[in-house]
Coordinates of C-alpha atoms and ligand atoms in Angstrom, one line a residue:
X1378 CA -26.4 29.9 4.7
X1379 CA -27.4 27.6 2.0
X1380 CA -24.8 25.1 1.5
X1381 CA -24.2 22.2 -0.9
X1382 CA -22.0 19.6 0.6
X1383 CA -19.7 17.9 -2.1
X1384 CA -18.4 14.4 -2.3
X1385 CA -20.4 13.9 1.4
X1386 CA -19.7 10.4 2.7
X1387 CA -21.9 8.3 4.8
X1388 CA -19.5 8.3 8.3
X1389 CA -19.5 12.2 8.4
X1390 CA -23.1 13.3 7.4
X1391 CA -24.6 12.9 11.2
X1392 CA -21.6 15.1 12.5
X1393 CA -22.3 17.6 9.7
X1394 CA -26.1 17.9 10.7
X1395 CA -25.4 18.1 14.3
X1396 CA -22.6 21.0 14.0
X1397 CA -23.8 22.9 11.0
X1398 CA -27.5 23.5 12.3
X1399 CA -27.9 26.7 11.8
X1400 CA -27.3 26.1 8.2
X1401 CA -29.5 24.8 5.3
X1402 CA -27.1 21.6 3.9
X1403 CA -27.4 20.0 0.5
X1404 CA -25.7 16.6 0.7
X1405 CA -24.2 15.7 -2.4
X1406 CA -22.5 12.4 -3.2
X1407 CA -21.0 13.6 -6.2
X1408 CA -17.7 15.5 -6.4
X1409 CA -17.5 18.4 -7.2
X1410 CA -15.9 18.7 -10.9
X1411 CA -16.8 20.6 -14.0
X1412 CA -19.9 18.6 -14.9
X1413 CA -21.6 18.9 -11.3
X1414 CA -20.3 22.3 -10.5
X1415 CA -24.4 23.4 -11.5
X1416 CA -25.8 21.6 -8.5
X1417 CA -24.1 24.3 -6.8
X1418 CA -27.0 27.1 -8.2
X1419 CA -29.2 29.0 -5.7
X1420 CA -26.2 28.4 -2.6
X1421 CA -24.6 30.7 -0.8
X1422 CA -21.8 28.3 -0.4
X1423 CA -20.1 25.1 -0.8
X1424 CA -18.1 22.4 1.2
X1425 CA -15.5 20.6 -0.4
X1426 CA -13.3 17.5 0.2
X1427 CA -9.6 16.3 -0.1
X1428 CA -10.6 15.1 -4.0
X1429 CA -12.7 17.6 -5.1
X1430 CA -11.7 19.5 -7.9
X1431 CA -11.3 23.3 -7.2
X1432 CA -9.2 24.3 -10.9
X1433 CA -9.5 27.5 -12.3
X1434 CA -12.3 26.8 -14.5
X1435 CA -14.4 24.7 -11.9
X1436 CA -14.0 28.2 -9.7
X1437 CA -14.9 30.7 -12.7
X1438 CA -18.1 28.4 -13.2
X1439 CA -19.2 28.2 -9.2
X1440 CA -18.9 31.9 -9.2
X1441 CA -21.4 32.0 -12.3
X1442 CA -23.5 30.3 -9.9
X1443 CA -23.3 32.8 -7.5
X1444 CA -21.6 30.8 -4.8
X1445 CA -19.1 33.3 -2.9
X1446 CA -17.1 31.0 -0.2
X1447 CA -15.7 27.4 -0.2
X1448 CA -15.2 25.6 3.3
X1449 CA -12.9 22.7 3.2
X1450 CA -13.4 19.6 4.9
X1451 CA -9.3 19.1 4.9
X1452 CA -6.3 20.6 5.9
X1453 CA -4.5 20.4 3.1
X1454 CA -5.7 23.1 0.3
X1455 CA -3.2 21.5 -3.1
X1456 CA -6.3 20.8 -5.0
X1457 CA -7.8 24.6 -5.0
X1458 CA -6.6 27.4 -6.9
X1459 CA -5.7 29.7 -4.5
X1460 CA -4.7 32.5 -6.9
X1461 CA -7.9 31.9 -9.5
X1462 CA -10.2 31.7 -6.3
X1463 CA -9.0 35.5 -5.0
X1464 CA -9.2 37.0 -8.4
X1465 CA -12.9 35.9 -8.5
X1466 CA -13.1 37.2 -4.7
X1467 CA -14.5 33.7 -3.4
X1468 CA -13.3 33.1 -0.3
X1469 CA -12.1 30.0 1.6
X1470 CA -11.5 28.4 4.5
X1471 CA -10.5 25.0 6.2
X1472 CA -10.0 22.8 9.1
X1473 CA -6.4 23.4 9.6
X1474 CA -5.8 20.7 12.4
X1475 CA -8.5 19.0 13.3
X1476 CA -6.7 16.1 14.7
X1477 CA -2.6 15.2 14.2
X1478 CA -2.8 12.3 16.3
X1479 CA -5.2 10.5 14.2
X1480 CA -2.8 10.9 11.0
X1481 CA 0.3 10.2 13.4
X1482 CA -1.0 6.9 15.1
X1483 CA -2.4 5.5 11.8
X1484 CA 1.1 6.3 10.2
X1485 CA 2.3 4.6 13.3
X1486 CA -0.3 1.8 12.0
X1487 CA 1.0 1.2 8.8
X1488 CA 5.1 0.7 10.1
X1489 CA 3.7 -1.8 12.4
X1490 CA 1.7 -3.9 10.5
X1491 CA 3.9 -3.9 7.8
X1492 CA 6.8 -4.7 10.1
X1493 CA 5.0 -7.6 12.0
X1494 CA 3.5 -8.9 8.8
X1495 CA -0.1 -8.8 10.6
X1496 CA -2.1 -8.9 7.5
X1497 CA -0.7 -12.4 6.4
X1498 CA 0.1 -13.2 9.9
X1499 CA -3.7 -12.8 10.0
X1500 CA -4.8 -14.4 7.1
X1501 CA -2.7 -17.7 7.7
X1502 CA -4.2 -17.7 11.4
X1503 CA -7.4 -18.1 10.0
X1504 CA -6.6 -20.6 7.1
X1505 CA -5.7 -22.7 11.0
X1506 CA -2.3 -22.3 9.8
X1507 CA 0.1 -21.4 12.8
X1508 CA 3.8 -21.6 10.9
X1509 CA 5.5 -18.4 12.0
X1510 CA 7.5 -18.9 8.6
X1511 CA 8.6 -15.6 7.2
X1512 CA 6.5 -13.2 9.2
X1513 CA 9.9 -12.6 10.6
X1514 CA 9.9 -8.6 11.9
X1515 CA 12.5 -6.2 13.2
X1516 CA 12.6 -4.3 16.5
X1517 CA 11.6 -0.8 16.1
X1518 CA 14.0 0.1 19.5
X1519 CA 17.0 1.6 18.4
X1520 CA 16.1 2.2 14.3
X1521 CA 16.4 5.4 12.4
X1522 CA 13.4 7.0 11.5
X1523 CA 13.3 9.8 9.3
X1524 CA 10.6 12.4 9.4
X1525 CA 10.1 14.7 6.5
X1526 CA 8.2 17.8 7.9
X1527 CA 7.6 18.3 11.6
X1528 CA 4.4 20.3 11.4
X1529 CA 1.4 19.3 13.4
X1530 CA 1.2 15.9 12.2
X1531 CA 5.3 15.2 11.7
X1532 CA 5.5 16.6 15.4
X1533 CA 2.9 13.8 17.0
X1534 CA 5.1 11.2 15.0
X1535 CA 8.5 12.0 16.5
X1536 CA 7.0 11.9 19.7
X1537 CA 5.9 8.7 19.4
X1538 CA 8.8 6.9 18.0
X1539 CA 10.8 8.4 20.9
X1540 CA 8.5 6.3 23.1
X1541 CA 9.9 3.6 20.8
X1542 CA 13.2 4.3 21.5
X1543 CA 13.9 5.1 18.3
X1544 CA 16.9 7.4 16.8
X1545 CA 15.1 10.1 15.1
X1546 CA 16.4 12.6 11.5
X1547 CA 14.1 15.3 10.5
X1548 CA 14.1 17.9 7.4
X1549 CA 11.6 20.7 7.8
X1550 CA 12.6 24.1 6.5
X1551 CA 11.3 25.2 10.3
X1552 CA 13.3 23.1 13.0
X1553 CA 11.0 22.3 15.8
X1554 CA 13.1 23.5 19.5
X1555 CA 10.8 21.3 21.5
X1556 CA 11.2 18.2 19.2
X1557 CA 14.9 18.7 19.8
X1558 CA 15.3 19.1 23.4
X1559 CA 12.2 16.9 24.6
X1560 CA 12.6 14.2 21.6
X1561 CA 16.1 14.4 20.7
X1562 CA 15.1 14.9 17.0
X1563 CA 18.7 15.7 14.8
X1564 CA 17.3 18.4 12.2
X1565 CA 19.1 17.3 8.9
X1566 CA 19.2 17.4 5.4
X1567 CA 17.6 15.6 2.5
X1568 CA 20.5 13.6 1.8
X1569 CA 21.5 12.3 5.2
X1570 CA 17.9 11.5 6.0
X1571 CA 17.5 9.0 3.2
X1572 CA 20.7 7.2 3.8
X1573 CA 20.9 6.9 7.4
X1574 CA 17.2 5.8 7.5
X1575 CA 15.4 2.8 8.3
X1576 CA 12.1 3.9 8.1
X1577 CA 11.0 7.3 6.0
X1578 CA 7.8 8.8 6.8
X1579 CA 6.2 12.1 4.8
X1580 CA 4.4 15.0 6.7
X1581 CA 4.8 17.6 4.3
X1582 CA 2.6 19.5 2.1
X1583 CA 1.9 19.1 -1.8
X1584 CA 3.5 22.1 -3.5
X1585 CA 5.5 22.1 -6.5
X1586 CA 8.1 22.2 -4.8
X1587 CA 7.6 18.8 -2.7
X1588 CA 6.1 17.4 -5.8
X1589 CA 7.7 13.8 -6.2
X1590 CA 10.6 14.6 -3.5
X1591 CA 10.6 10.2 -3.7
X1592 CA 12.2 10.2 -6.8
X1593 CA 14.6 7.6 -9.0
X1594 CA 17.4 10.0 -7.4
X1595 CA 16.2 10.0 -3.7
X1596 CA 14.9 6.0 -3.7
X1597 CA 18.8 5.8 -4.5
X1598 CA 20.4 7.3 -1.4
X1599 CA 18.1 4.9 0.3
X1600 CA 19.2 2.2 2.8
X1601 CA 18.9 -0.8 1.3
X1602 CA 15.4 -2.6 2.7
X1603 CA 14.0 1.0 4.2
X1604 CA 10.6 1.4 4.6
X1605 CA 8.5 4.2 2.8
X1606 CA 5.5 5.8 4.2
X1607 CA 2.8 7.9 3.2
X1608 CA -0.1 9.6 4.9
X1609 CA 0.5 13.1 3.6
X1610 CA -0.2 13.5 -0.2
X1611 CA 0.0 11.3 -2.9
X1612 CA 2.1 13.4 -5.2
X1613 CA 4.9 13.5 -3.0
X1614 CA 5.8 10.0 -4.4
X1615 CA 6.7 9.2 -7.7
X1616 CA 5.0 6.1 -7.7
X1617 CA 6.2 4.0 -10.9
X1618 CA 9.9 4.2 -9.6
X1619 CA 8.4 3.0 -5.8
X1620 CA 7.3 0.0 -7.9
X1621 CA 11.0 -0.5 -9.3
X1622 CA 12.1 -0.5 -6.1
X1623 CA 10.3 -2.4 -4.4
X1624 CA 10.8 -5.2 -7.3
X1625 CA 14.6 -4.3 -7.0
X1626 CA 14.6 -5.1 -3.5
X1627 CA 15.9 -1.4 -2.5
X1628 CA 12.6 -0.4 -1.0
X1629 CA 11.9 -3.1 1.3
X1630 CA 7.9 -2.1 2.2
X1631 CA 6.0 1.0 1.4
X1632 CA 2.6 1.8 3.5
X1633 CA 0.5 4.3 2.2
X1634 CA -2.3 6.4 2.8
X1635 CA -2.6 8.8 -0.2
X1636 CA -2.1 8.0 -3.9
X1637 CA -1.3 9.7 -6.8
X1638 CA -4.0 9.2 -9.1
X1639 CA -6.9 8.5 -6.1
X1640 CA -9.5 10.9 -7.1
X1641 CA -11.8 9.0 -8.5
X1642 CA -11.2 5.9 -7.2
X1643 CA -10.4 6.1 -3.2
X1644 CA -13.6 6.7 -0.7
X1645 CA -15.8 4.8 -3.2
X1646 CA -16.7 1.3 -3.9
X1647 CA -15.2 0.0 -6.9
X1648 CA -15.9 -3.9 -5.9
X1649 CA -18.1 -4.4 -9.4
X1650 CA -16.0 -2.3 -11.6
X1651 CA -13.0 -3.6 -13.9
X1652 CA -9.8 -1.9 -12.1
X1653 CA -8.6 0.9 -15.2
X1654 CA -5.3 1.9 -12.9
X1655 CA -2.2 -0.3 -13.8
X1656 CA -0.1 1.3 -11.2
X1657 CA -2.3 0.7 -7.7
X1658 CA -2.9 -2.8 -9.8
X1659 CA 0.5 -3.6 -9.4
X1660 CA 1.4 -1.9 -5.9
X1661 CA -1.5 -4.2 -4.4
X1662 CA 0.7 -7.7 -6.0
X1663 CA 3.0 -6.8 -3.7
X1664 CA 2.9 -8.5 0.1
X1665 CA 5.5 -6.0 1.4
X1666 CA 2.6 -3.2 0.4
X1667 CA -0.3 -1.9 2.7
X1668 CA -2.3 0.9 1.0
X1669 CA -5.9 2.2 2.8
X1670 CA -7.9 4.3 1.2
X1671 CA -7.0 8.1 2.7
X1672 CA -8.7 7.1 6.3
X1673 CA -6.1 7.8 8.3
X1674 CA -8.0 11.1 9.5
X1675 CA -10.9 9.0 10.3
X1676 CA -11.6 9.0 13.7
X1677 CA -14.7 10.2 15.7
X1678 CA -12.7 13.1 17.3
X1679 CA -11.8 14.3 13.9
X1680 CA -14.8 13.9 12.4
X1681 CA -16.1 16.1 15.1
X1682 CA -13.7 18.9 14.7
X1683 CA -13.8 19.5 11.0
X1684 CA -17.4 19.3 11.5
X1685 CA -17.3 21.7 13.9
X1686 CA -14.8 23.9 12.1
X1687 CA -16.7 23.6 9.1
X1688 CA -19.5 25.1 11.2
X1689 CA -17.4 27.7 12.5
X1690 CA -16.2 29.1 9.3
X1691 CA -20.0 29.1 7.8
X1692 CA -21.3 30.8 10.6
X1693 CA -18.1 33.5 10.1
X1694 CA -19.3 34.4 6.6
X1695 CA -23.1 34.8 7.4
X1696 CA -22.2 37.3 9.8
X1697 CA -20.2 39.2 7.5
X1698 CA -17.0 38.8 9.8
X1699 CA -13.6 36.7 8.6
X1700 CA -12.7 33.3 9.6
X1701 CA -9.3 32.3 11.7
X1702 CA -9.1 29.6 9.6
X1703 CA -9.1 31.3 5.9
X1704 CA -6.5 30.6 3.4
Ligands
NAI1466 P1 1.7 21.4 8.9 O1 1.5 22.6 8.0 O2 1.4 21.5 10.3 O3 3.2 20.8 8.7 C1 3.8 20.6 7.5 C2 5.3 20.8 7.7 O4 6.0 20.5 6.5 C3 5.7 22.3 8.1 O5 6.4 22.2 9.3 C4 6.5 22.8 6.9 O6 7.5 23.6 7.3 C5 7.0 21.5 6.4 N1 7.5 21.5 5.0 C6 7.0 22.3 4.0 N2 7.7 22.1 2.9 C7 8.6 21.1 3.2 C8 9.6 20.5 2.5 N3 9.8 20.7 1.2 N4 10.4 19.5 3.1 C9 10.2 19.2 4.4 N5 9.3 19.9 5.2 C10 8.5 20.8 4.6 O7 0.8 20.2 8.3 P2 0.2 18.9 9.0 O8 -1.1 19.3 9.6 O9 1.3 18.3 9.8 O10 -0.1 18.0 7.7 C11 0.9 17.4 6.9 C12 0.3 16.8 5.7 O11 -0.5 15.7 6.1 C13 -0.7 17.8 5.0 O12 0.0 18.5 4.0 C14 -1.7 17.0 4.4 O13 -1.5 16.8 3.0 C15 -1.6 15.6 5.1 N6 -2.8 15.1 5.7 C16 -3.2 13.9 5.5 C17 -4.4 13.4 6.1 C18 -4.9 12.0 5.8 O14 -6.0 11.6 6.2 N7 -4.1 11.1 5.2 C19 -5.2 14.2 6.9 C20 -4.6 15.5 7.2 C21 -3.4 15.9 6.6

């Protein structure tokens, strides 16, 4: 198959080469968006990432083009449209878990870092200065975590923070049997998970639905001083009101992984460029704030797997057969 890779970074392109041999690969750099959707003319198909843009009319141009099937380089599908891309028969796939304990221990990361103050700890260590001054943590042993969605990655999280001894609350529409008899994980709701947490973490997927589920109403049930993470999507946090609390006091640190607005902007270098976004301005004035820049996937085991998957699916469509992993 002839396939144009979208948004292709530099870490992934040797695993690409080495599991999609059998195919003909067209590295882009560019993402794929209404102006670049052309480069796609004369493929068979294309390979898309967490930022691309896969709206209705991006979809109705690519099929002009003549491309029939879109492989995912992700899990999460929030930025295609599903219901545009089956009317115009183009078919999809993606890596649906390519690997949970990548996401989970970088989630894990973020509390700890932020908790132990290691950035500044850091920082001052280097600047030969050795005060221990207000890097003053807490003891993760016997907190409240609160996981929103156990799937794959929300799963690999509770089992971790039992091996921190901590108490775990979940809310996933689906309670998880083995979570609660191997983890003790207490299935809850919403409400109860907010207040009784110290620490809230997000593994659930963007849909309308979830769409800003931290809100001005949520941050309110909040303990005082919890911390917020997230390494699932962006849009799941309503960021200005994050900022209010964490000014307020009420949000006492916030890791992230995912941001709102990051197309454009995260996976690329911006180091020469006048900063246009107000919001991630602000969030990074904060010291109780780490944000990376969506890597938490980024690990060479993952990398080989949705390589690999990505293979997988191409190879599916060539031979006329379905993929396991279509959507
Ligand atoms: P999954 O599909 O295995 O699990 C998601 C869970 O969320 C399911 O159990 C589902 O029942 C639950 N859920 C759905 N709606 C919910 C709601 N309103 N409230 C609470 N729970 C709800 O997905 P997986 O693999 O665990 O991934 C979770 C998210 O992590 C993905 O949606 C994706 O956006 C994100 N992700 C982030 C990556 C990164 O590099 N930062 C990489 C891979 C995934």
């Amino acid at each position: 198959m002839k396939v144009a890779i979208y948004s292709t970074h530099k870490f992934e392109k040797t695993y690409l080469e080495n599991y999609c041999k059998a195919h003909s690969l067209r590295f882009l750099e560019t993402r794929l968006t209404i102006e670049t959707v052309g480069l796609a003319q004369g493929m068979d198909a294309i390979s898309i990432f967490v930022n691309d843009d896969a709206s209705a009319p991006v979809l109705q141009k690519l099929k002009e083009t003549g491309v029939n099937y879109i492989a995912l380089r992700s899990a999460g599908f929030n930025h295609v449209d599903l219901k545009e891309a089956k009317r115009l028969g183009i078919r999809l796939a993606r890596v649906p878990d390519y690997s949970p304990a990548a996401i989970a221990e970088h989630t894990v990361a973020l509390m700890l870092v932020l908790n132990r103050k290691l950035i500044k700890a850091n920082t001052r260590v280097h600047d030969m200065n050795f005060s221990l001054d207000g890097l003053t943590g807490f003891d993760m042993s016997g907190k409240t975590v609160g996981i929103l969605g156990t799937g794959k990655i929300g799963s690999v999280v509770a089992r971790i923070m039992h091996g921190f001894n901590c108490h775990i609350l979940a809310y996933d529409p689906y309670e998880n049997e083995e979570l609660k008899n191997k983890y003790n994980v207490r299935y809850t709701d919403y409400q109860t998970l907010f207040k009784q947490s110290d620490i809230i973490t997000l593994h659930l997927p963007l849909t309308p639905e979830s769409k800003y589920i931290i809100n001005k109403e949520n941050i309110e049930s909040m303990k005082t001083g919890a911390m917020l993470i997230n390494t699932s999507r962006g849009g799941l946090v309503d960021t200005k009101e994050v900022i209010k609390a964490l000014k307020s006091g009420k949000i006492g640190s916030f890791g992230i992984d995912v941001y709102e607005e990051e197309g454009g902007l995260f996976f690329e270098d911006h180091s020469d460029i006048i900063l246009q976004d107000d919001v991630i301005a602000r969030l990074m004035t904060f010291q109780n704030v780490m944000i990376t820049s969506h890597q938490a996937f980024l690990t060479h085991e993952a990398l080989v797997k949705i390589a690999e998957t990505t293979g997988y699916n191409l190879e599916c469509w060539e031979k006329g057969t379905s993929s396991v992993n279509e959507i």
